[in-house]
Amino acid sequence: MSAARREARAFAPGSVGNVGVGFDVLGHSIAGIGDIATVRRIDEPTVRINAIRGTVTDLPLEAERNTAGGALIALREALALSFGFELELDKGIPLGSGLGGSAASCVAALVAANALLDAPLSPHALYPHALAGEAVASGGRHGDNVGPMLLGGLVLATADRLTKIDVPAGWHAAVVHPHAVLETRRAREALAGAYALKEFVAQSANLAQVLLGCERGDASLVRAGLSDVLVEPRRAPLIAGFAEVKQAALDSGAMGASISGAGPSVFAWCEDEATARRAGASMAAAFANAGFASDLHLTPINGTAAEVLA
Amino acid sequence: MSAARREARAFAPGSVGNVGVGFDVLGHSIAGIGDIATVRRIDEPTVRINAIRGTVTDLPLEAERNTAGGALIALREALALSFGFELELDKGIPLGSGLGGSAASCVAALVAANALLDAPLSPHALYPHALAGEAVASGGRHGDNVGPMLLGGLVLATADRLTKIDVPAGWHAAVVHPHAVLETRRAREALAGAYALKEFVAQSANLAQVLLGCERGDASLVRAGLSDVLVEPRRAPLIAGFAEVKQAALDSGAMGASISGAGPSVFAWCEDEATARRAGASMAAAFANAGFASDLHLTPINGTAAEVLA
C-alpha cells in the first residue's frame, strides 16, 4: 500500500445553472474560468481554511460556513476519516455573478481532497458531498452547478443522481457577466409565491424539447424549447438591460438565451463558436447601452470537468 | 388527376395521456382498443354526424359539439374546402375512462377524411386540426392523447409540434380500466389552486429522467423518474383503491405506475410483456379488492398509430 499524497491542487470550472428551462436541475460547465483549491492532509481530525485569495476575499474562514469547508466536513464524516484537511482557495469566479462561484470552490476542494484519499471516489460518489457543501451557501440541496463541474458538460442533477446529457461538440455558449452583483438571496425572493399549473406545462414542454434536441443534435428542437417561461419573467426585472441583451443574442442567431443561474449573467446557446462569439459581442454591447461593462466567456456546451492539477 | 375517394374508414387507438410525469404534453398509444370513423365526402359545404354506435351512444350529433365533428370543421376551414363530410362513429373506448376516448374519435375522423382529400396531409400537418377537435371536449388545447394516436408510440406534444420519443421495442404497458367513470371535469377540478416551485423542480427532474431513459433504453433512469409528484397526489383520492393498485404494479416489477389521462384507468410501464401481463393481473386483483371489475389492456409502449382501414 503506497503512501497517500499529502497535498493536491484542483481546478473547478464555472457553470451556467438552470439553463433557463431546468431550474435547479440542469446546468453546464464554463471552460476557462474557475476556482482553484489547494488541500493538505493533516493529522488533526478537522477541516480548516487557511486563506482565500482572488476575486473574493471576504468569505468566512470558518469551515462550516464556507461551501468548500462544508463539503470537506461532509466527506470526512461520511467516510469516517481519521485525518483532516487544511485548504486554501484561489477564487477566479466572482460571487453574485450567476456563474457558479460558490459551487466551484466546493467542487475544487472536494476533487483535491479526493486525490489525498487512500481510495479515491468517483465523481458520481462525490456528488452528495458537493450537495452538502453547496447547501452552506444556498440553504438548499440543488446540483445544477456542482453536477456539471464534477462531470463536465451538460448535466441533469437530480436529488441522488447525475446524468450527463450528450451535446454536439460544436455547440457553444456565450456567457456575458455584467459588472453588477445580484445577491442570490434577492434572486430567490423574486420566486416566492404561487405558480399556475399551466406555467409548468409550458416549461416542461420546453425542457423536454431542449433535452431531446441535445441528445439528438437537433438544433430546431432546442430553438423551439430554449425559452424560460417560469423563472425568467420573475427575475428579469432585477437585471438592467436584460430584454435588450436577450434580443441581441437572438438577433445574432442564438438558439436561445436566458439568465445564467441566479443572474445577472446572461447566456446564449449557439450552433457554432463563431455565432457564439458574435452573439457575445452583441450582448456585451447591449449591456454597455444599459450602463454596464461586462466580461464575455465563450465555452463549448460540452465543456470541461474539474480536475486535479499537476 | 385521379378522382378522389368518396368514402374511407379509419381506426385510431386509445392512449395513456400524461404518462404521470408529462402532464398535458406526453402520451403513448394503446394497441388493440380504439374508435373507428367512417367518413364520406359530400357536395354540401358542411360537416354532419349521422350515427354514433358502440360503447358510447349518447354523444351529441351536432358536429360542432363533438370532437370528431369539430376536427373536420377545423380541417374544412383551414383548407378552404369546397366540399363537406358526413361521418359515422363506432366507439370502442368508453368515455370517462382515461383511455383517450374523445381523442380517438377525433383522430379517426381526421385520418379518414384526410384520405378523401385531393392532396392528403401528413400526420404532423393534421395535428393542429386534432387539437381543435380535442378542445371541443376538454376546453383546452392539449395534444397528449391526439399526438400519440397520430404518430404511434410515445410522443411529446407541444403547442405546435409533435416529437416521437424512441422507446425499446420490448417495453410494454399494462393499462387497467376499472368499471367506474371519472368525469374529466371533476378530475380537472382536483387540480385547481396554486402550486409550489419545488413541486415543479421535482416533477421536471422526473420527466427529464423518463425521456432520457426512453431515448437511451436505460430502464434505471425510467425507474428513477417515473413518479408523478405533481398531479397524482391531487387525483388519487378520486380513484378507489389507487394506492393498492399502484403498489401491486411496483411489487410485480413495473418501472413505475400512475394514472392514465384523467383516470380512473391506471397504467404501469414494464421492461417486457411478461412482466406487464403479471403486473396487469395484480393491478386488476387490487381493483377487485376495492370492489371494481376491470379490463386489462397490454400494449407495447412504442404502439400503433391511427390508420386507414382497407
Coordinates of C-alpha atoms in Angstrom, one line a residue:
Chain A
M1 CA 0.0 0.0 0.0
S2 CA 1.6 3.2 -1.2
A3 CA 1.7 6.3 1.0
A4 CA -1.1 8.7 0.0
R5 CA -0.2 12.2 -1.3
R6 CA -0.1 14.9 1.3
E7 CA -1.1 17.8 -0.9
A8 CA -3.1 18.3 -4.1
R9 CA -4.4 21.2 -6.1
A10 CA -7.6 21.1 -8.2
F11 CA -9.4 23.4 -10.6
A12 CA -13.2 23.5 -10.9
P13 CA -14.8 25.5 -13.8
G14 CA -17.7 27.9 -13.6
S15 CA -21.2 26.9 -14.6
V16 CA -24.4 28.0 -16.2
G17 CA -27.1 26.9 -13.7
N18 CA -30.7 26.3 -14.6
V19 CA -30.1 26.8 -18.4
G20 CA -33.4 28.6 -18.4
V21 CA -35.7 25.6 -18.7
G22 CA -34.2 23.3 -16.0
F23 CA -34.5 25.3 -12.8
D24 CA -32.3 23.7 -10.1
V25 CA -31.7 20.5 -12.1
L26 CA -29.9 21.4 -15.3
G27 CA -26.5 23.1 -15.8
H28 CA -23.4 23.1 -17.9
S29 CA -19.7 23.9 -17.2
I30 CA -18.0 27.0 -18.4
A31 CA -14.4 26.3 -19.7
G32 CA -11.7 28.9 -19.0
I33 CA -12.9 30.3 -15.7
G34 CA -12.9 28.7 -12.3
D35 CA -11.6 28.3 -8.8
I36 CA -8.5 26.5 -7.5
A37 CA -8.3 24.7 -4.2
T38 CA -5.1 23.6 -2.6
V39 CA -5.7 20.9 0.1
R40 CA -3.3 19.3 2.5
R41 CA -3.9 16.2 4.5
I42 CA -3.3 16.9 8.2
D43 CA -3.2 14.6 11.3
E44 CA -5.8 16.6 13.3
P45 CA -9.4 15.3 12.7
T46 CA -10.7 18.7 11.5
V47 CA -11.1 20.9 8.5
R48 CA -9.7 24.4 8.4
I49 CA -9.4 27.1 5.8
N50 CA -6.1 29.0 5.8
A51 CA -6.6 31.5 3.1
I52 CA -9.0 32.8 0.4
R53 CA -7.4 34.8 -2.4
G54 CA -8.5 36.2 -5.7
T55 CA -11.8 37.7 -6.9
V56 CA -13.4 37.3 -3.5
T57 CA -11.6 37.7 -0.2
D58 CA -14.3 38.4 2.4
L59 CA -15.7 34.9 2.6
P60 CA -15.9 33.3 6.1
L61 CA -12.8 31.3 7.0
E62 CA -14.8 29.1 9.4
A63 CA -15.0 25.8 7.5
E64 CA -18.6 25.1 8.4
R65 CA -19.8 28.5 6.9
N66 CA -17.9 28.0 3.6
T67 CA -19.1 25.7 0.7
A68 CA -15.6 24.2 0.3
G69 CA -15.2 23.7 4.1
G70 CA -18.7 22.3 4.3
A71 CA -18.1 19.8 1.5
L72 CA -14.9 18.5 3.2
I73 CA -16.6 18.2 6.5
A74 CA -19.3 16.1 4.8
L75 CA -16.7 14.0 3.1
R76 CA -14.8 13.4 6.4
E77 CA -17.9 12.4 8.3
A78 CA -19.3 10.1 5.5
L79 CA -16.0 8.2 5.2
A80 CA -15.2 8.3 8.9
L81 CA -11.7 9.6 8.1
S82 CA -9.2 9.6 10.9
F83 CA -7.3 12.5 9.4
G84 CA -8.3 16.1 8.5
F85 CA -7.7 18.7 5.8
E86 CA -6.5 22.3 5.6
L87 CA -7.2 24.2 2.4
E88 CA -6.5 27.4 0.6
L89 CA -8.8 28.8 -2.1
D90 CA -7.9 30.9 -5.2
K91 CA -11.1 32.3 -6.4
G92 CA -11.5 33.1 -10.1
I93 CA -15.2 33.4 -10.2
P94 CA -16.9 36.5 -8.7
L95 CA -19.7 35.7 -6.2
G96 CA -23.2 37.0 -7.1
S97 CA -22.4 36.7 -10.8
G98 CA -24.6 33.7 -11.6
L99 CA -21.5 31.7 -12.8
G100 CA -21.4 29.1 -10.0
G101 CA -18.8 30.8 -7.8
S102 CA -19.7 29.1 -4.6
A103 CA -20.1 25.8 -6.2
A104 CA -16.7 26.0 -7.9
S105 CA -14.8 26.4 -4.6
C106 CA -16.8 23.5 -3.2
V107 CA -16.0 21.1 -6.1
A108 CA -12.4 22.2 -6.4
A109 CA -11.8 21.4 -2.7
L110 CA -13.6 18.0 -2.9
V111 CA -11.7 17.0 -6.0
A112 CA -8.3 18.0 -4.4
A113 CA -9.2 16.2 -1.1
N114 CA -10.3 13.2 -3.0
A115 CA -6.8 12.8 -4.5
L116 CA -5.5 12.6 -1.0
L117 CA -7.7 9.6 0.0
D118 CA -6.3 6.1 0.2
A119 CA -9.2 5.0 -2.1
P120 CA -10.4 8.0 -4.1
L121 CA -14.1 8.2 -5.0
S122 CA -15.7 8.6 -8.5
P123 CA -17.1 12.0 -9.5
H124 CA -20.6 10.4 -9.0
A125 CA -19.7 9.3 -5.5
L126 CA -18.5 12.8 -4.7
Y127 CA -21.9 14.3 -5.6
P128 CA -23.7 14.0 -2.3
H129 CA -20.8 15.7 -0.5
A130 CA -20.8 18.5 -3.1
L131 CA -24.5 19.0 -2.5
A132 CA -23.8 19.2 1.2
G133 CA -21.2 21.9 0.6
E134 CA -23.4 23.9 -1.8
A135 CA -26.2 23.9 0.7
V136 CA -24.0 26.0 3.0
A137 CA -24.3 28.9 0.5
S138 CA -27.8 28.4 -0.8
G139 CA -29.6 26.7 2.1
G140 CA -31.0 24.1 -0.4
R141 CA -29.6 21.0 -2.0
H142 CA -29.6 21.6 -5.7
G143 CA -26.9 20.2 -8.0
D144 CA -27.3 22.2 -11.2
N145 CA -23.9 23.9 -10.6
V146 CA -21.8 21.2 -8.8
G147 CA -23.1 18.5 -11.1
P148 CA -21.7 19.9 -14.3
M149 CA -18.4 20.8 -12.6
L150 CA -18.0 17.2 -11.4
L151 CA -18.8 15.5 -14.8
G152 CA -18.1 18.3 -17.3
G153 CA -20.6 19.4 -20.0
L154 CA -24.4 19.5 -19.7
V155 CA -25.7 17.5 -16.7
L156 CA -29.1 16.7 -15.3
A157 CA -28.7 16.8 -11.5
T158 CA -31.5 15.2 -9.6
A159 CA -31.6 14.6 -5.8
D160 CA -29.4 11.5 -5.8
R161 CA -28.0 11.1 -9.3
L162 CA -26.1 12.9 -12.1
T163 CA -26.8 12.1 -15.7
K164 CA -24.6 13.6 -18.4
I165 CA -26.5 14.8 -21.5
D166 CA -25.0 14.4 -24.9
V167 CA -24.4 17.7 -26.8
P168 CA -22.8 18.1 -30.2
A169 CA -19.2 19.1 -29.8
G170 CA -19.5 22.3 -32.0
W171 CA -22.3 23.9 -29.9
H172 CA -21.0 26.8 -27.9
A173 CA -22.4 29.2 -25.3
A174 CA -21.7 32.9 -24.9
V175 CA -21.9 33.8 -21.2
V176 CA -21.8 37.6 -20.5
H177 CA -21.2 38.8 -17.0
P178 CA -22.1 42.4 -16.4
H179 CA -20.2 44.2 -13.6
A180 CA -23.2 44.2 -11.2
V181 CA -23.9 42.0 -8.3
L182 CA -27.2 40.2 -7.8
E183 CA -27.4 38.6 -4.4
T184 CA -28.7 35.0 -4.7
R185 CA -30.9 35.7 -1.8
R186 CA -32.7 38.5 -3.6
A187 CA -32.9 36.4 -6.8
R188 CA -34.6 33.7 -4.8
E189 CA -37.0 36.1 -3.2
A190 CA -38.3 37.1 -6.6
L191 CA -39.5 33.5 -7.0
A192 CA -41.7 33.5 -3.9
G193 CA -45.4 33.0 -4.2
A194 CA -47.6 30.6 -6.0
Y195 CA -47.4 29.2 -9.6
A196 CA -50.1 28.1 -12.0
L197 CA -50.2 24.6 -13.4
K198 CA -50.2 25.9 -17.0
E199 CA -46.9 27.6 -16.4
F200 CA -45.4 24.3 -15.5
V201 CA -47.0 22.6 -18.5
A202 CA -45.3 25.1 -20.9
Q203 CA -42.0 24.9 -19.1
S204 CA -41.9 21.1 -19.0
A205 CA -42.6 21.0 -22.7
N206 CA -39.7 23.4 -23.3
L207 CA -37.3 21.3 -21.0
A208 CA -38.3 18.2 -22.9
Q209 CA -37.5 19.7 -26.3
V210 CA -34.2 21.0 -25.1
L211 CA -33.1 17.6 -23.7
L212 CA -34.2 15.7 -26.8
G213 CA -32.6 18.3 -29.1
C214 CA -29.3 17.9 -27.3
E215 CA -29.4 14.2 -27.3
R216 CA -30.3 14.1 -31.0
G217 CA -28.1 17.1 -32.0
D218 CA -31.3 18.6 -33.4
A219 CA -31.0 22.4 -33.2
S220 CA -34.6 23.0 -34.3
L221 CA -35.8 21.3 -31.1
V222 CA -33.5 23.4 -29.0
R223 CA -34.7 26.5 -30.7
A224 CA -38.3 25.5 -30.1
G225 CA -37.7 24.8 -26.4
L226 CA -35.0 27.1 -25.1
S227 CA -37.3 29.6 -23.5
D228 CA -37.8 30.0 -19.8
V229 CA -41.5 30.9 -19.2
L230 CA -41.4 30.2 -15.4
V231 CA -38.4 31.8 -13.7
E232 CA -37.1 34.4 -16.2
P233 CA -40.2 36.6 -16.2
R234 CA -39.9 36.9 -12.4
R235 CA -36.1 37.6 -12.3
A236 CA -35.6 39.7 -15.5
P237 CA -36.7 42.9 -13.8
L238 CA -33.7 42.5 -11.4
I239 CA -31.2 42.7 -14.4
A240 CA -30.8 46.1 -16.0
G241 CA -31.0 45.7 -19.8
F242 CA -32.0 42.1 -19.8
A243 CA -34.6 42.3 -22.5
E244 CA -32.2 44.0 -24.9
V245 CA -29.3 41.7 -24.1
K246 CA -31.5 38.6 -24.8
Q247 CA -32.8 40.1 -28.0
A248 CA -29.3 40.9 -29.1
A249 CA -28.4 37.2 -28.7
L250 CA -31.4 36.0 -30.7
D251 CA -30.8 38.6 -33.4
S252 CA -27.3 37.2 -33.7
G253 CA -28.6 33.7 -34.4
A254 CA -28.5 32.1 -31.0
M255 CA -30.8 29.1 -30.4
G256 CA -32.0 30.7 -27.2
A257 CA -30.8 32.9 -24.3
S258 CA -31.7 33.3 -20.7
I259 CA -30.3 34.1 -17.2
S260 CA -27.3 32.1 -16.0
G261 CA -28.0 30.7 -12.6
A262 CA -29.5 33.4 -10.3
G263 CA -28.1 36.1 -12.6
P264 CA -27.1 38.8 -13.5
S265 CA -25.0 36.9 -16.1
V266 CA -26.9 36.0 -19.3
F267 CA -26.1 33.0 -21.5
A268 CA -26.8 32.3 -25.2
W269 CA -26.6 28.9 -26.8
C270 CA -25.3 28.8 -30.4
E271 CA -24.7 26.1 -33.0
D272 CA -21.0 27.1 -33.5
E273 CA -18.2 29.1 -31.9
A274 CA -18.3 31.9 -34.5
T275 CA -22.0 32.5 -33.8
A276 CA -21.4 32.4 -30.0
R277 CA -18.6 35.0 -30.5
R278 CA -20.9 37.3 -32.5
A279 CA -23.8 36.8 -30.1
G280 CA -21.5 37.5 -27.1
A281 CA -20.2 40.8 -28.6
S282 CA -23.8 41.9 -29.3
M283 CA -24.9 41.0 -25.8
A284 CA -21.9 42.9 -24.3
A285 CA -22.8 46.0 -26.4
A286 CA -26.4 45.8 -25.1
F287 CA -25.2 45.7 -21.5
A288 CA -22.9 48.7 -22.3
N289 CA -26.0 50.6 -23.5
A290 CA -27.6 49.8 -20.2
G291 CA -24.5 51.3 -18.5
F292 CA -22.7 48.1 -17.5
A293 CA -19.2 47.0 -18.5
S294 CA -19.1 43.2 -18.8
D295 CA -16.9 40.1 -19.4
L296 CA -17.5 37.6 -22.1
H297 CA -16.8 33.9 -21.7
L298 CA -17.1 31.5 -24.6
T299 CA -17.3 27.8 -23.9
P300 CA -18.3 24.6 -25.6
I301 CA -21.6 23.5 -24.0
N302 CA -20.0 20.1 -23.7
G303 CA -17.3 21.7 -21.6
T304 CA -14.6 20.6 -19.2
A305 CA -14.9 19.0 -15.7
A306 CA -13.0 19.8 -12.5
E307 CA -9.5 18.2 -12.5
V308 CA -6.5 17.7 -10.3
L309 CA -3.7 20.0 -11.3
A310 CA -0.2 18.6 -11.9
Chain B
M1 CA -55.6 14.0 -61.7
S2 CA -57.5 10.9 -60.4
A3 CA -60.9 11.2 -58.9
A4 CA -60.6 11.3 -55.1
R5 CA -62.1 8.5 -53.0
R6 CA -65.7 9.2 -51.8
E7 CA -65.6 7.1 -48.6
A8 CA -62.9 6.0 -46.1
R9 CA -62.8 4.2 -42.8
A10 CA -60.1 4.8 -40.2
F11 CA -59.1 3.4 -36.8
A12 CA -57.5 5.4 -34.0
P13 CA -56.1 3.6 -30.9
G14 CA -56.6 4.5 -27.3
S15 CA -53.9 6.4 -25.4
V16 CA -52.3 6.9 -22.0
G17 CA -52.3 10.6 -21.5
N18 CA -49.8 12.5 -19.2
V19 CA -47.8 9.3 -18.5
G20 CA -47.6 10.6 -15.0
V21 CA -44.7 13.0 -15.4
G22 CA -45.7 14.8 -18.6
F23 CA -49.0 16.4 -17.7
D24 CA -50.8 17.6 -20.9
V25 CA -47.6 17.0 -23.1
L26 CA -46.7 13.3 -23.0
G27 CA -48.7 10.3 -24.1
H28 CA -48.5 6.9 -25.8
S29 CA -50.9 4.9 -27.8
I30 CA -52.6 1.7 -26.6
A31 CA -52.7 -1.0 -29.2
G32 CA -55.8 -3.2 -29.5
I33 CA -58.5 -0.7 -28.5
G34 CA -59.8 2.3 -30.4
D35 CA -62.6 4.0 -32.3
I36 CA -63.5 3.7 -36.0
A37 CA -64.8 6.6 -38.1
T38 CA -66.4 6.2 -41.5
V39 CA -66.3 9.4 -43.5
R40 CA -68.0 10.3 -46.8
R41 CA -67.2 13.2 -48.9
I42 CA -70.4 15.2 -49.7
D43 CA -71.1 18.1 -52.0
E44 CA -72.7 20.3 -49.4
P45 CA -70.2 22.6 -47.6
T46 CA -70.9 21.2 -44.2
V47 CA -70.0 18.6 -41.6
R48 CA -72.6 16.3 -40.2
I49 CA -72.7 13.2 -37.9
N50 CA -75.1 10.5 -39.0
A51 CA -74.6 7.9 -36.2
I52 CA -72.7 7.1 -33.1
R53 CA -72.6 3.4 -32.2
G54 CA -70.7 1.2 -29.7
T55 CA -69.6 1.8 -26.1
V56 CA -71.0 5.3 -26.1
T57 CA -74.2 6.3 -27.8
D58 CA -75.3 9.5 -26.0
L59 CA -72.8 11.9 -27.5
P60 CA -74.1 15.0 -29.3
L61 CA -74.7 14.6 -33.0
E62 CA -74.2 18.3 -33.6
A63 CA -70.9 18.4 -35.3
E64 CA -69.6 21.4 -33.5
R65 CA -70.2 19.8 -30.1
N66 CA -68.4 16.6 -31.0
T67 CA -64.6 16.2 -31.1
A68 CA -64.7 14.3 -34.4
G69 CA -67.1 16.9 -35.9
G70 CA -65.0 19.8 -34.5
A71 CA -61.8 18.4 -36.1
L72 CA -63.4 18.1 -39.5
I73 CA -64.9 21.6 -39.3
A74 CA -61.4 22.9 -38.5
L75 CA -59.9 20.9 -41.4
R76 CA -62.5 22.3 -43.9
E77 CA -61.9 25.8 -42.8
A78 CA -58.1 25.6 -42.8
L79 CA -58.0 24.2 -46.3
A80 CA -61.0 26.2 -47.6
L81 CA -62.5 23.0 -48.9
S82 CA -65.5 23.4 -51.3
F83 CA -67.0 20.1 -50.2
G84 CA -68.1 18.7 -46.9
F85 CA -68.1 15.5 -44.9
E86 CA -70.6 13.2 -43.2
L87 CA -69.4 10.7 -40.7
E88 CA -70.4 7.7 -38.5
L89 CA -68.5 6.7 -35.4
D90 CA -68.1 3.3 -33.9
K91 CA -66.8 3.8 -30.5
G92 CA -64.6 1.2 -28.8
I93 CA -63.3 3.3 -26.0
P94 CA -65.5 4.2 -23.1
L95 CA -65.7 7.9 -22.2
G96 CA -64.5 8.9 -18.7
S97 CA -62.1 6.0 -18.7
G98 CA -58.8 7.9 -19.1
L99 CA -58.0 6.0 -22.2
G100 CA -58.3 8.9 -24.7
G101 CA -61.9 8.1 -25.9
S102 CA -62.8 11.6 -27.1
A103 CA -59.4 12.0 -28.8
A104 CA -59.7 8.6 -30.6
S105 CA -63.0 9.7 -32.4
C106 CA -61.4 12.9 -33.4
V107 CA -58.3 11.4 -34.8
A108 CA -60.1 8.5 -36.6
A109 CA -62.4 11.0 -38.3
L110 CA -59.5 13.2 -39.3
V111 CA -57.4 10.3 -40.7
A112 CA -60.4 9.0 -42.7
A113 CA -61.3 12.5 -44.0
N114 CA -57.6 13.1 -44.9
A115 CA -57.8 10.0 -47.2
L116 CA -60.6 11.8 -49.1
L117 CA -58.6 14.9 -49.8
D118 CA -57.1 15.6 -53.3
A119 CA -53.8 16.2 -51.5
P120 CA -53.7 14.4 -48.2
L121 CA -51.7 15.9 -45.3
S122 CA -49.0 14.3 -43.2
P123 CA -49.9 13.2 -39.6
H124 CA -47.9 16.3 -38.4
A125 CA -50.0 18.6 -40.5
L126 CA -53.2 17.1 -39.1
Y127 CA -52.1 17.9 -35.6
P128 CA -53.5 21.4 -35.3
H129 CA -56.9 20.2 -36.5
A130 CA -56.8 17.4 -34.0
L131 CA -56.1 19.9 -31.3
A132 CA -59.1 21.9 -32.4
G133 CA -61.3 18.9 -32.2
E134 CA -60.0 17.8 -28.8
A135 CA -60.6 21.3 -27.5
V136 CA -64.4 20.7 -28.0
A137 CA -64.3 18.0 -25.2
S138 CA -61.7 19.4 -22.9
G139 CA -61.9 23.2 -23.4
G140 CA -58.2 23.3 -23.7
R141 CA -55.6 22.6 -26.5
H142 CA -53.5 19.7 -25.3
G143 CA -52.1 17.1 -27.5
D144 CA -51.0 14.3 -25.2
N145 CA -53.8 12.0 -26.5
V146 CA -54.2 13.0 -30.1
G147 CA -50.4 13.2 -30.7
P148 CA -49.6 9.6 -29.9
M149 CA -52.6 8.5 -31.9
L150 CA -51.4 10.4 -35.0
L151 CA -47.8 9.2 -34.8
G152 CA -48.0 6.0 -32.8
G153 CA -45.9 5.2 -29.7
L154 CA -44.7 7.7 -27.1
V155 CA -45.0 11.3 -28.3
L156 CA -44.1 14.7 -26.8
A157 CA -46.9 17.0 -27.9
T158 CA -46.2 20.7 -27.5
A159 CA -48.3 23.6 -28.6
D160 CA -47.3 23.4 -32.3
R161 CA -45.2 20.3 -32.7
L162 CA -45.1 16.5 -32.2
T163 CA -41.9 14.8 -31.4
K164 CA -41.8 11.0 -31.3
I165 CA -39.7 9.5 -28.5
D166 CA -37.7 6.4 -29.1
V167 CA -38.7 3.5 -26.8
P168 CA -37.2 0.0 -26.8
A169 CA -39.5 -2.4 -28.7
G170 CA -39.8 -4.8 -25.8
W171 CA -41.1 -2.3 -23.2
H172 CA -44.8 -2.8 -22.5
A173 CA -47.5 -1.1 -20.6
A174 CA -50.3 -2.7 -18.6
V175 CA -53.4 -0.4 -18.6
V176 CA -56.2 -1.4 -16.2
H177 CA -59.6 0.2 -16.6
P178 CA -61.8 -0.2 -13.6
H179 CA -65.5 -0.1 -14.3
A180 CA -66.1 3.3 -12.8
V181 CA -66.5 6.6 -14.5
L182 CA -64.4 9.6 -13.5
E183 CA -65.6 12.8 -15.3
T184 CA -62.8 14.7 -16.8
R185 CA -64.3 17.9 -15.5
R186 CA -64.1 16.5 -11.9
A187 CA -60.6 15.3 -12.4
R188 CA -59.6 18.8 -13.7
E189 CA -61.2 20.5 -10.7
A190 CA -58.9 18.5 -8.4
L191 CA -56.0 20.3 -9.9
A192 CA -57.3 23.8 -9.1
G193 CA -55.3 26.1 -6.9
A194 CA -51.7 27.1 -6.5
Y195 CA -48.5 25.1 -6.9
A196 CA -45.2 25.4 -5.2
L197 CA -42.0 25.9 -7.3
K198 CA -40.4 22.9 -5.5
E199 CA -43.1 20.6 -6.8
F200 CA -42.2 21.7 -10.4
V201 CA -38.5 21.1 -9.7
A202 CA -39.1 17.6 -8.6
Q203 CA -41.5 16.8 -11.4
S204 CA -39.3 18.3 -14.1
A205 CA -36.4 16.2 -12.9
N206 CA -38.6 13.1 -13.1
L207 CA -39.8 14.0 -16.6
A208 CA -36.2 14.5 -17.8
Q209 CA -35.1 11.1 -16.4
V210 CA -38.0 9.3 -18.1
L211 CA -37.3 11.0 -21.5
L212 CA -33.6 10.2 -21.3
G213 CA -34.3 6.7 -20.1
C214 CA -36.6 6.1 -23.1
E215 CA -34.2 7.5 -25.7
R216 CA -31.3 5.6 -24.3
G217 CA -33.2 2.4 -23.4
D218 CA -32.0 2.8 -19.8
A219 CA -34.6 1.3 -17.5
S220 CA -32.8 2.5 -14.4
L221 CA -33.4 6.1 -15.5
V222 CA -37.1 5.4 -16.1
R223 CA -37.4 3.7 -12.7
A224 CA -35.7 6.8 -11.1
G225 CA -38.1 9.2 -12.8
L226 CA -41.4 7.6 -13.4
S227 CA -43.2 9.0 -10.4
D228 CA -45.8 11.8 -10.6
V229 CA -45.3 14.1 -7.6
L230 CA -47.5 16.9 -9.0
V231 CA -50.8 15.6 -10.3
E232 CA -51.2 12.1 -8.9
P233 CA -51.4 13.2 -5.2
R234 CA -54.3 15.5 -6.1
R235 CA -56.2 13.0 -8.2
A236 CA -55.5 9.7 -6.4
P237 CA -58.3 10.3 -3.8
L238 CA -60.8 10.2 -6.7
I239 CA -59.8 6.6 -7.6
A240 CA -60.9 3.9 -5.2
G241 CA -58.1 1.5 -4.5
F242 CA -55.5 3.6 -6.3
A243 CA -52.7 3.2 -3.8
E244 CA -53.1 -0.6 -3.7
V245 CA -53.3 -0.9 -7.4
K246 CA -50.1 1.2 -7.9
Q247 CA -48.3 -0.8 -5.2
A248 CA -49.4 -4.1 -6.9
A249 CA -47.8 -2.9 -10.1
L250 CA -44.5 -1.9 -8.4
D251 CA -44.4 -5.2 -6.5
S252 CA -44.7 -7.0 -9.8
G253 CA -41.6 -5.4 -11.1
A254 CA -43.0 -2.4 -13.0
M255 CA -40.7 0.5 -13.7
G256 CA -43.4 2.8 -12.5
A257 CA -47.2 3.3 -12.4
S258 CA -49.6 6.2 -12.3
I259 CA -53.0 7.5 -13.5
S260 CA -53.8 7.2 -17.3
G261 CA -55.0 10.5 -18.5
A262 CA -57.6 11.9 -16.1
G263 CA -58.3 8.4 -14.7
P264 CA -59.6 6.2 -13.4
S265 CA -57.5 3.9 -15.5
V266 CA -54.1 3.1 -14.1
F267 CA -51.0 2.3 -16.2
A268 CA -47.8 0.5 -15.4
W269 CA -44.6 0.5 -17.5
C270 CA -42.6 -2.7 -17.7
E271 CA -39.4 -3.9 -19.3
D272 CA -41.1 -6.8 -21.1
E273 CA -44.5 -8.2 -22.0
A274 CA -44.5 -11.0 -19.4
T275 CA -43.9 -8.5 -16.6
A276 CA -46.6 -6.3 -17.9
R277 CA -49.0 -9.3 -18.0
R278 CA -48.1 -10.1 -14.4
A279 CA -48.4 -6.5 -13.3
G280 CA -51.8 -6.1 -15.0
A281 CA -53.2 -9.2 -13.3
S282 CA -52.1 -7.9 -9.9
M283 CA -53.5 -4.5 -10.6
A284 CA -56.8 -6.0 -11.6
A285 CA -56.9 -8.1 -8.4
A286 CA -56.3 -4.9 -6.4
F287 CA -59.2 -3.2 -8.1
A288 CA -61.3 -6.2 -7.4
N289 CA -60.4 -5.9 -3.7
A290 CA -61.7 -2.4 -3.9
G291 CA -64.9 -3.6 -5.3
F292 CA -64.4 -2.9 -9.0
A293 CA -64.3 -5.2 -12.0
S294 CA -61.8 -4.1 -14.6
D295 CA -60.4 -4.6 -18.1
L296 CA -56.7 -5.1 -18.8
H297 CA -55.0 -3.8 -21.9
L298 CA -51.5 -4.8 -22.8
T299 CA -49.6 -2.7 -25.3
P300 CA -46.1 -2.0 -26.5
I301 CA -45.2 1.5 -25.3
N302 CA -44.0 2.0 -28.9
G303 CA -47.5 1.1 -30.0
T304 CA -49.5 1.6 -33.2
A305 CA -50.8 4.8 -34.9
A306 CA -54.1 5.6 -36.4
E307 CA -54.6 4.1 -39.9
V308 CA -57.0 4.0 -42.8
L309 CA -58.7 0.6 -42.9
A310 CA -58.9 -1.4 -46.2

